[in-house]
mmCIF file of C-alpha atoms in Angstrom:
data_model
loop_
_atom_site.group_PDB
_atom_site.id
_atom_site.type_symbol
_atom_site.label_atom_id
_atom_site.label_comp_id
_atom_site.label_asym_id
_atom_site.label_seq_id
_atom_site.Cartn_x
_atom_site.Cartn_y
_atom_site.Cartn_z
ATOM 1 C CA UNK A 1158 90.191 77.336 78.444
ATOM 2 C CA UNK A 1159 91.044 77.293 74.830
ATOM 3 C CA UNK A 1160 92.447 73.804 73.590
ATOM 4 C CA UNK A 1161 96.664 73.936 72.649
ATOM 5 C CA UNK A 1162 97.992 74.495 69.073
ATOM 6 C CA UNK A 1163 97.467 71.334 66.854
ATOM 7 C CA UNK A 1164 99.747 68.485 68.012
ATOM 8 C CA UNK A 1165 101.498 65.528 65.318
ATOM 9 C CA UNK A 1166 99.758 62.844 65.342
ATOM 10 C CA UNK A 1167 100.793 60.498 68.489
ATOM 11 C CA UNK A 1168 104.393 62.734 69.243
ATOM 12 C CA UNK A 1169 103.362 65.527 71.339
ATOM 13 C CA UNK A 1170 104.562 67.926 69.395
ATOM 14 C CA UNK A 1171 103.598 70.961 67.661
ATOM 15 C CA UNK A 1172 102.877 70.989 63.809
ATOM 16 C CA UNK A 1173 104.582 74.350 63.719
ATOM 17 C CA UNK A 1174 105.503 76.001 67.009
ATOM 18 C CA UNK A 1175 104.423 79.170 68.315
ATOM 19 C CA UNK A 1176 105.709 81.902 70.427
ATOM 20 C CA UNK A 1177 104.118 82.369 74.034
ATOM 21 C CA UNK A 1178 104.344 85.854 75.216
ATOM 22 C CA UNK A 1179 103.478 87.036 78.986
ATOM 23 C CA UNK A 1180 101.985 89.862 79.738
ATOM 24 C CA UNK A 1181 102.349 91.067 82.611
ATOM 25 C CA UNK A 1182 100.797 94.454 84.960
ATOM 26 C CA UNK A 1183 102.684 96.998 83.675
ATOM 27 C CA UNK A 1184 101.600 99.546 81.203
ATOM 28 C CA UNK A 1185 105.133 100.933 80.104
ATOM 29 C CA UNK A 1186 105.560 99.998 75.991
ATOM 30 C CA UNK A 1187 101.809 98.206 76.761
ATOM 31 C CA UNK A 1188 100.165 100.074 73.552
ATOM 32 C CA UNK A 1189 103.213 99.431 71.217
ATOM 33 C CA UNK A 1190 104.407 95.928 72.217
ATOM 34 C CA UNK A 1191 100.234 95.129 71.561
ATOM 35 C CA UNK A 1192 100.824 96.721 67.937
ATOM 36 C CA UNK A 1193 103.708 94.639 67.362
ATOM 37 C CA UNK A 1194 102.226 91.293 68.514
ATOM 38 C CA UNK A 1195 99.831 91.954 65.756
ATOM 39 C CA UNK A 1196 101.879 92.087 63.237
ATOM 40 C CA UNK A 1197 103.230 88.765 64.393
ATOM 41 C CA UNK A 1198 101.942 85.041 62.998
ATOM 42 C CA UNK A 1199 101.720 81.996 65.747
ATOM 43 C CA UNK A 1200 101.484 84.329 68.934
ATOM 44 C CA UNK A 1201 99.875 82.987 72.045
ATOM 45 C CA UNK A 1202 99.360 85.813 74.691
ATOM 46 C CA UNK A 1203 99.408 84.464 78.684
ATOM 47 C CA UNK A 1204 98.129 87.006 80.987
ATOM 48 C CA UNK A 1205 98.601 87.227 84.672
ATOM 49 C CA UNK A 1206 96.535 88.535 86.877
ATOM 50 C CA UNK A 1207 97.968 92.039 87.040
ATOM 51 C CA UNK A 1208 97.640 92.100 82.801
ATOM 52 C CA UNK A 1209 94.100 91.320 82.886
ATOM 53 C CA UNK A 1210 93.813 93.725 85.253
ATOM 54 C CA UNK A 1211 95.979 96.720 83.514
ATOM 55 C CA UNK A 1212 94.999 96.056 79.859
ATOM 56 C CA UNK A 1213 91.572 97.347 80.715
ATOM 57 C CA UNK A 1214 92.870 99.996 82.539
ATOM 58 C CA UNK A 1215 94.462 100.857 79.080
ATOM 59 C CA UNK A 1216 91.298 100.441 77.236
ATOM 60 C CA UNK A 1217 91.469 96.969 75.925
ATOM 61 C CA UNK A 1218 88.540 94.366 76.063
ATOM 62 C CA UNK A 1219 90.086 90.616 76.044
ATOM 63 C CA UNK A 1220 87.371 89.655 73.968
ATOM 64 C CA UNK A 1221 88.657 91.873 71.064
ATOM 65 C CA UNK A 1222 92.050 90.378 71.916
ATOM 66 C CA UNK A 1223 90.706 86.944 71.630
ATOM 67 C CA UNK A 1224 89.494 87.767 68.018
ATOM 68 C CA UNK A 1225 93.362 88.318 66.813
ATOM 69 C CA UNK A 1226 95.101 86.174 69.487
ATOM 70 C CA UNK A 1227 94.817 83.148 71.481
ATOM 71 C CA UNK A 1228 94.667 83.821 75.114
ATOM 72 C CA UNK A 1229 95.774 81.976 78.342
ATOM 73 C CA UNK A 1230 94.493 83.459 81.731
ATOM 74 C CA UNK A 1231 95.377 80.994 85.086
ATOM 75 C CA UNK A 1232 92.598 80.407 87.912
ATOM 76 C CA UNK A 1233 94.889 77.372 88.834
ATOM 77 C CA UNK A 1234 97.624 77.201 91.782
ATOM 78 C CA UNK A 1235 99.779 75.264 89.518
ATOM 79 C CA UNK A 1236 99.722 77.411 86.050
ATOM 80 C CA UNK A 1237 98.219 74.356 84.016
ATOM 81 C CA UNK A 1238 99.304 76.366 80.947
ATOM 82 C CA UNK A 1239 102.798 75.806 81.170
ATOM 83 C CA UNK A 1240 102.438 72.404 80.505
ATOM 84 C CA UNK A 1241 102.262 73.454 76.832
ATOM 85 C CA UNK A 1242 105.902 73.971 76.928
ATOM 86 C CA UNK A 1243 106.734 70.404 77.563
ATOM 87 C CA UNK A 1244 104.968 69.348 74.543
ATOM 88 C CA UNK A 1245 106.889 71.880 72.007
ATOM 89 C CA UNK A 1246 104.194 74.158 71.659
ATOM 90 C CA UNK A 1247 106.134 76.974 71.870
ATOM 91 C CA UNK A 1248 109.909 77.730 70.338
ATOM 92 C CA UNK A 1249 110.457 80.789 72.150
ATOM 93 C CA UNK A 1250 108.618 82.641 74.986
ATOM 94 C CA UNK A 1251 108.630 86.498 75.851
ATOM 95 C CA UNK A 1252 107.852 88.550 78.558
ATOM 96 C CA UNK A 1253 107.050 91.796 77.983
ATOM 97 C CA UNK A 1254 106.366 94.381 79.452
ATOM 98 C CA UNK A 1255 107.629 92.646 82.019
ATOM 99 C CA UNK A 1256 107.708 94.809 85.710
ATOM 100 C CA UNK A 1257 110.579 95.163 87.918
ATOM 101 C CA UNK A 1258 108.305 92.731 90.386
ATOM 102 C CA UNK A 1259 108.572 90.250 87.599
ATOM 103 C CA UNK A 1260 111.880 90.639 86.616
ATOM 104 C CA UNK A 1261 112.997 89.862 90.511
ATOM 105 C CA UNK A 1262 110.957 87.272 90.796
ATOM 106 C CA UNK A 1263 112.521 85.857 87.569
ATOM 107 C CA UNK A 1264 116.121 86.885 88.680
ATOM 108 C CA UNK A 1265 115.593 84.719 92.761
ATOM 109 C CA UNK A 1266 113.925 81.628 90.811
ATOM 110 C CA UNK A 1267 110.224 82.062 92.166
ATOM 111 C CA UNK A 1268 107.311 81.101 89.893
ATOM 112 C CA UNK A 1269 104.343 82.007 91.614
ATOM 113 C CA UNK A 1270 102.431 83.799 88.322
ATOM 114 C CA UNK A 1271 101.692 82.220 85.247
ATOM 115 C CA UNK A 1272 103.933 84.190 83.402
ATOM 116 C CA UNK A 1273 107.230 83.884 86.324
ATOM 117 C CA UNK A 1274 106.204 80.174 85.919
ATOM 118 C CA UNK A 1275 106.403 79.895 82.515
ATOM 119 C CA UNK A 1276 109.901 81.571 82.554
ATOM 120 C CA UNK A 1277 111.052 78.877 85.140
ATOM 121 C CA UNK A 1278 109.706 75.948 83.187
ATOM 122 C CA UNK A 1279 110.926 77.386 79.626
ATOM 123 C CA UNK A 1280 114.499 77.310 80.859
ATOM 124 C CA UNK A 1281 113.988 74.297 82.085
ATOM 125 C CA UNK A 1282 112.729 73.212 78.978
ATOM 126 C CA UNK A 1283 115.773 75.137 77.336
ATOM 127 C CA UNK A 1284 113.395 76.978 75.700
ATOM 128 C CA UNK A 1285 114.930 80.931 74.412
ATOM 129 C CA UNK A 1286 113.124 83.407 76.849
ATOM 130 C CA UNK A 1287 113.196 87.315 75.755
ATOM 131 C CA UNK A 1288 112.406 89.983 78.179
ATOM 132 C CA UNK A 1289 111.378 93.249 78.022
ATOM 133 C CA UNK A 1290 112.230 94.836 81.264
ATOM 134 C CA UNK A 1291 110.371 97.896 81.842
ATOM 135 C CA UNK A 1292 113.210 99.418 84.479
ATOM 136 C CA UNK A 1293 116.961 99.555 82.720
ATOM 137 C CA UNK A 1294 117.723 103.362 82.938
ATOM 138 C CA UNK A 1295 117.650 105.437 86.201
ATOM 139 C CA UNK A 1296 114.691 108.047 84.458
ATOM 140 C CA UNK A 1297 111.643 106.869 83.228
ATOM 141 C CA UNK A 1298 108.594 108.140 81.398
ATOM 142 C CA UNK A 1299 106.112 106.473 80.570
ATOM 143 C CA UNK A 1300 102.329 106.344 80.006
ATOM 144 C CA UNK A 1301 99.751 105.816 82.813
ATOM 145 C CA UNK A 1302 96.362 105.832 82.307
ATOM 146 C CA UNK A 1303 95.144 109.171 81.518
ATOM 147 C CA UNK A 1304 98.635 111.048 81.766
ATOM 148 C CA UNK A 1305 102.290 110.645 81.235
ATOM 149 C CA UNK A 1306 104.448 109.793 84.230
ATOM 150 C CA UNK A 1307 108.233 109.809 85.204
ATOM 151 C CA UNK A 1308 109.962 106.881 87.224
ATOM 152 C CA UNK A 1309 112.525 106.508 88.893
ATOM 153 C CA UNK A 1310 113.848 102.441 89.066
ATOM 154 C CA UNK A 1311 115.270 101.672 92.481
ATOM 155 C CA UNK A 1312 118.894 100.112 92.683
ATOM 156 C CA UNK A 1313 117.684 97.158 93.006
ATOM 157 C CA UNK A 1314 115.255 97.309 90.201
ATOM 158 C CA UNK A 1315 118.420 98.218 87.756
ATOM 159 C CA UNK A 1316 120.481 95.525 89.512
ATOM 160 C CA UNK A 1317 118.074 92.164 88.558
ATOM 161 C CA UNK A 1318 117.729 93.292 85.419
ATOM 162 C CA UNK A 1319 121.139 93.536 84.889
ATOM 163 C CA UNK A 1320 121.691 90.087 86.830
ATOM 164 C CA UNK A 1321 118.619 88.623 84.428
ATOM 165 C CA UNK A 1322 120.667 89.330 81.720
ATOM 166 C CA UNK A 1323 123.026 87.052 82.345
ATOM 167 C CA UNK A 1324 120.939 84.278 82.758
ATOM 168 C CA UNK A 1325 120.925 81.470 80.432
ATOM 169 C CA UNK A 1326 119.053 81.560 77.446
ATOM 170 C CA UNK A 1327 117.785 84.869 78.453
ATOM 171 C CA UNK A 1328 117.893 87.949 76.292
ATOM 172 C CA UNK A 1329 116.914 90.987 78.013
ATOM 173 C CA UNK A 1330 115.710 94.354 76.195
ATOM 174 C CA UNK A 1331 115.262 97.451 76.907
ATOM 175 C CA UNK A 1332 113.206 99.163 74.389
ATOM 176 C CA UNK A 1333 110.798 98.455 71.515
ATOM 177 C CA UNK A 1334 113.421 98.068 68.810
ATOM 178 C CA UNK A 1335 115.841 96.151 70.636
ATOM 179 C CA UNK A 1336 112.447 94.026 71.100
ATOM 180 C CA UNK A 1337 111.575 93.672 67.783
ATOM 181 C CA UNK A 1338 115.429 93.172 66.604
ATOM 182 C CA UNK A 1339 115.550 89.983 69.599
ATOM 183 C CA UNK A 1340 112.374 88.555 67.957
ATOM 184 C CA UNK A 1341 112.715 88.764 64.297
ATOM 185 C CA UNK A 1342 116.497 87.091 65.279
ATOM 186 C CA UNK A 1343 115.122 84.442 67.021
ATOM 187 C CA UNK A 1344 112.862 83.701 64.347
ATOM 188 C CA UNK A 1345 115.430 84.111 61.620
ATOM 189 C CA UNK A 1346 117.356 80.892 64.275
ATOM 190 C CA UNK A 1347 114.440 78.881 63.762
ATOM 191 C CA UNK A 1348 114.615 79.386 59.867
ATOM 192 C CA UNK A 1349 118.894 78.279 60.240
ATOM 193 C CA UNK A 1350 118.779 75.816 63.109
ATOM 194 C CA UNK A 1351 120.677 78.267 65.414
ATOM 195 C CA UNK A 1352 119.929 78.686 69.070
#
């Protein structure tokens, strides 16, 4: 497993604190939240199962991730990796693409990924969280491997997303440049003290 972002000598904390971004298994906005990340300094990428699983479905090799990003995958019933968060690793974390299975599992409180658990323990750290919901309109389209699809959310799907964004500390987006707008404002807090 790689080792954490450098920590001050004897606090516990970061030198300079990154943001941790989940992946999870969906492929909607996959290609263009990847091209984004890039352009990003201090990223740390934490995959669930499901991402591992869909980013090769969508043609990309974690070992040409690891080249450009630091990578967390769990094998662990606990999610050792969000222990990071205690330590001020990480200033913000965001989720993204994040599936409608994610977003309800965010929305009833379980944490039984490594990406739902580090959304419990960074509000419990009052740590910022964005999300990037993949189902906030009724029609869909989206990319699937090989061919372009339309969806269409459930109810319920619409309904936790709308109840996640009322959550505290929880920004939730609903396409790539209200993404980018929620990160580069959180970043521009860190730069003013804001929260």
């Amino acid at each position: 497993m790689p080792q954490p972002p450098s920590t001050s000598q004897g606090t516990g904390r970061a030198d300079s604190p990154r943001l941790a971004w989940g992946l999870t298994g969906s492929g909607h906005w996959l290609r263009e939240t990847l091209d984004f990340i890039f352009t990003l300094d201090d990223v740390d990428l934490f995959l669930t199962r499901a991402a591992a699983e869909i980013l090769g479905n969508y043609g990309y090799k974690q070992d040409a991730l690891r080249e450009r990003l630091r990578i967390y995958q769990d094998h662990t019933a606990s999610s050792v990796p969000v222990g990071f968060l205690y330590d001020g690793h990480y200033h913000t974390l965001v989720v993204g693409p994040a599936t409608s299975n994610t977003v309800a599992k965010c929305v009833a409180g379980i944490s039984d990924t490594l990406v739902t658990n580090l959304y419990a323990q960074a509000g419990k750290c009052r740590i910022p969280a964005i999300v990037f919901a993949c189902d906030t309109r009724p029609t869909v389209i989206t990319e699937a491997p090989g061919r372009t699809v339309t969806l269409y959310p459930r109810a319920i799907d619409l309904d936790n997303t709308a109840r996640l964004a009322t959550y505290a500390l929880t920004t939730v987006v609903d396409d790539l440049d209200a993404l980018r707008n929620a990160v580069q404002r959180r970043m521009s807090c860190l730069n003013t003290s804001c929260s």
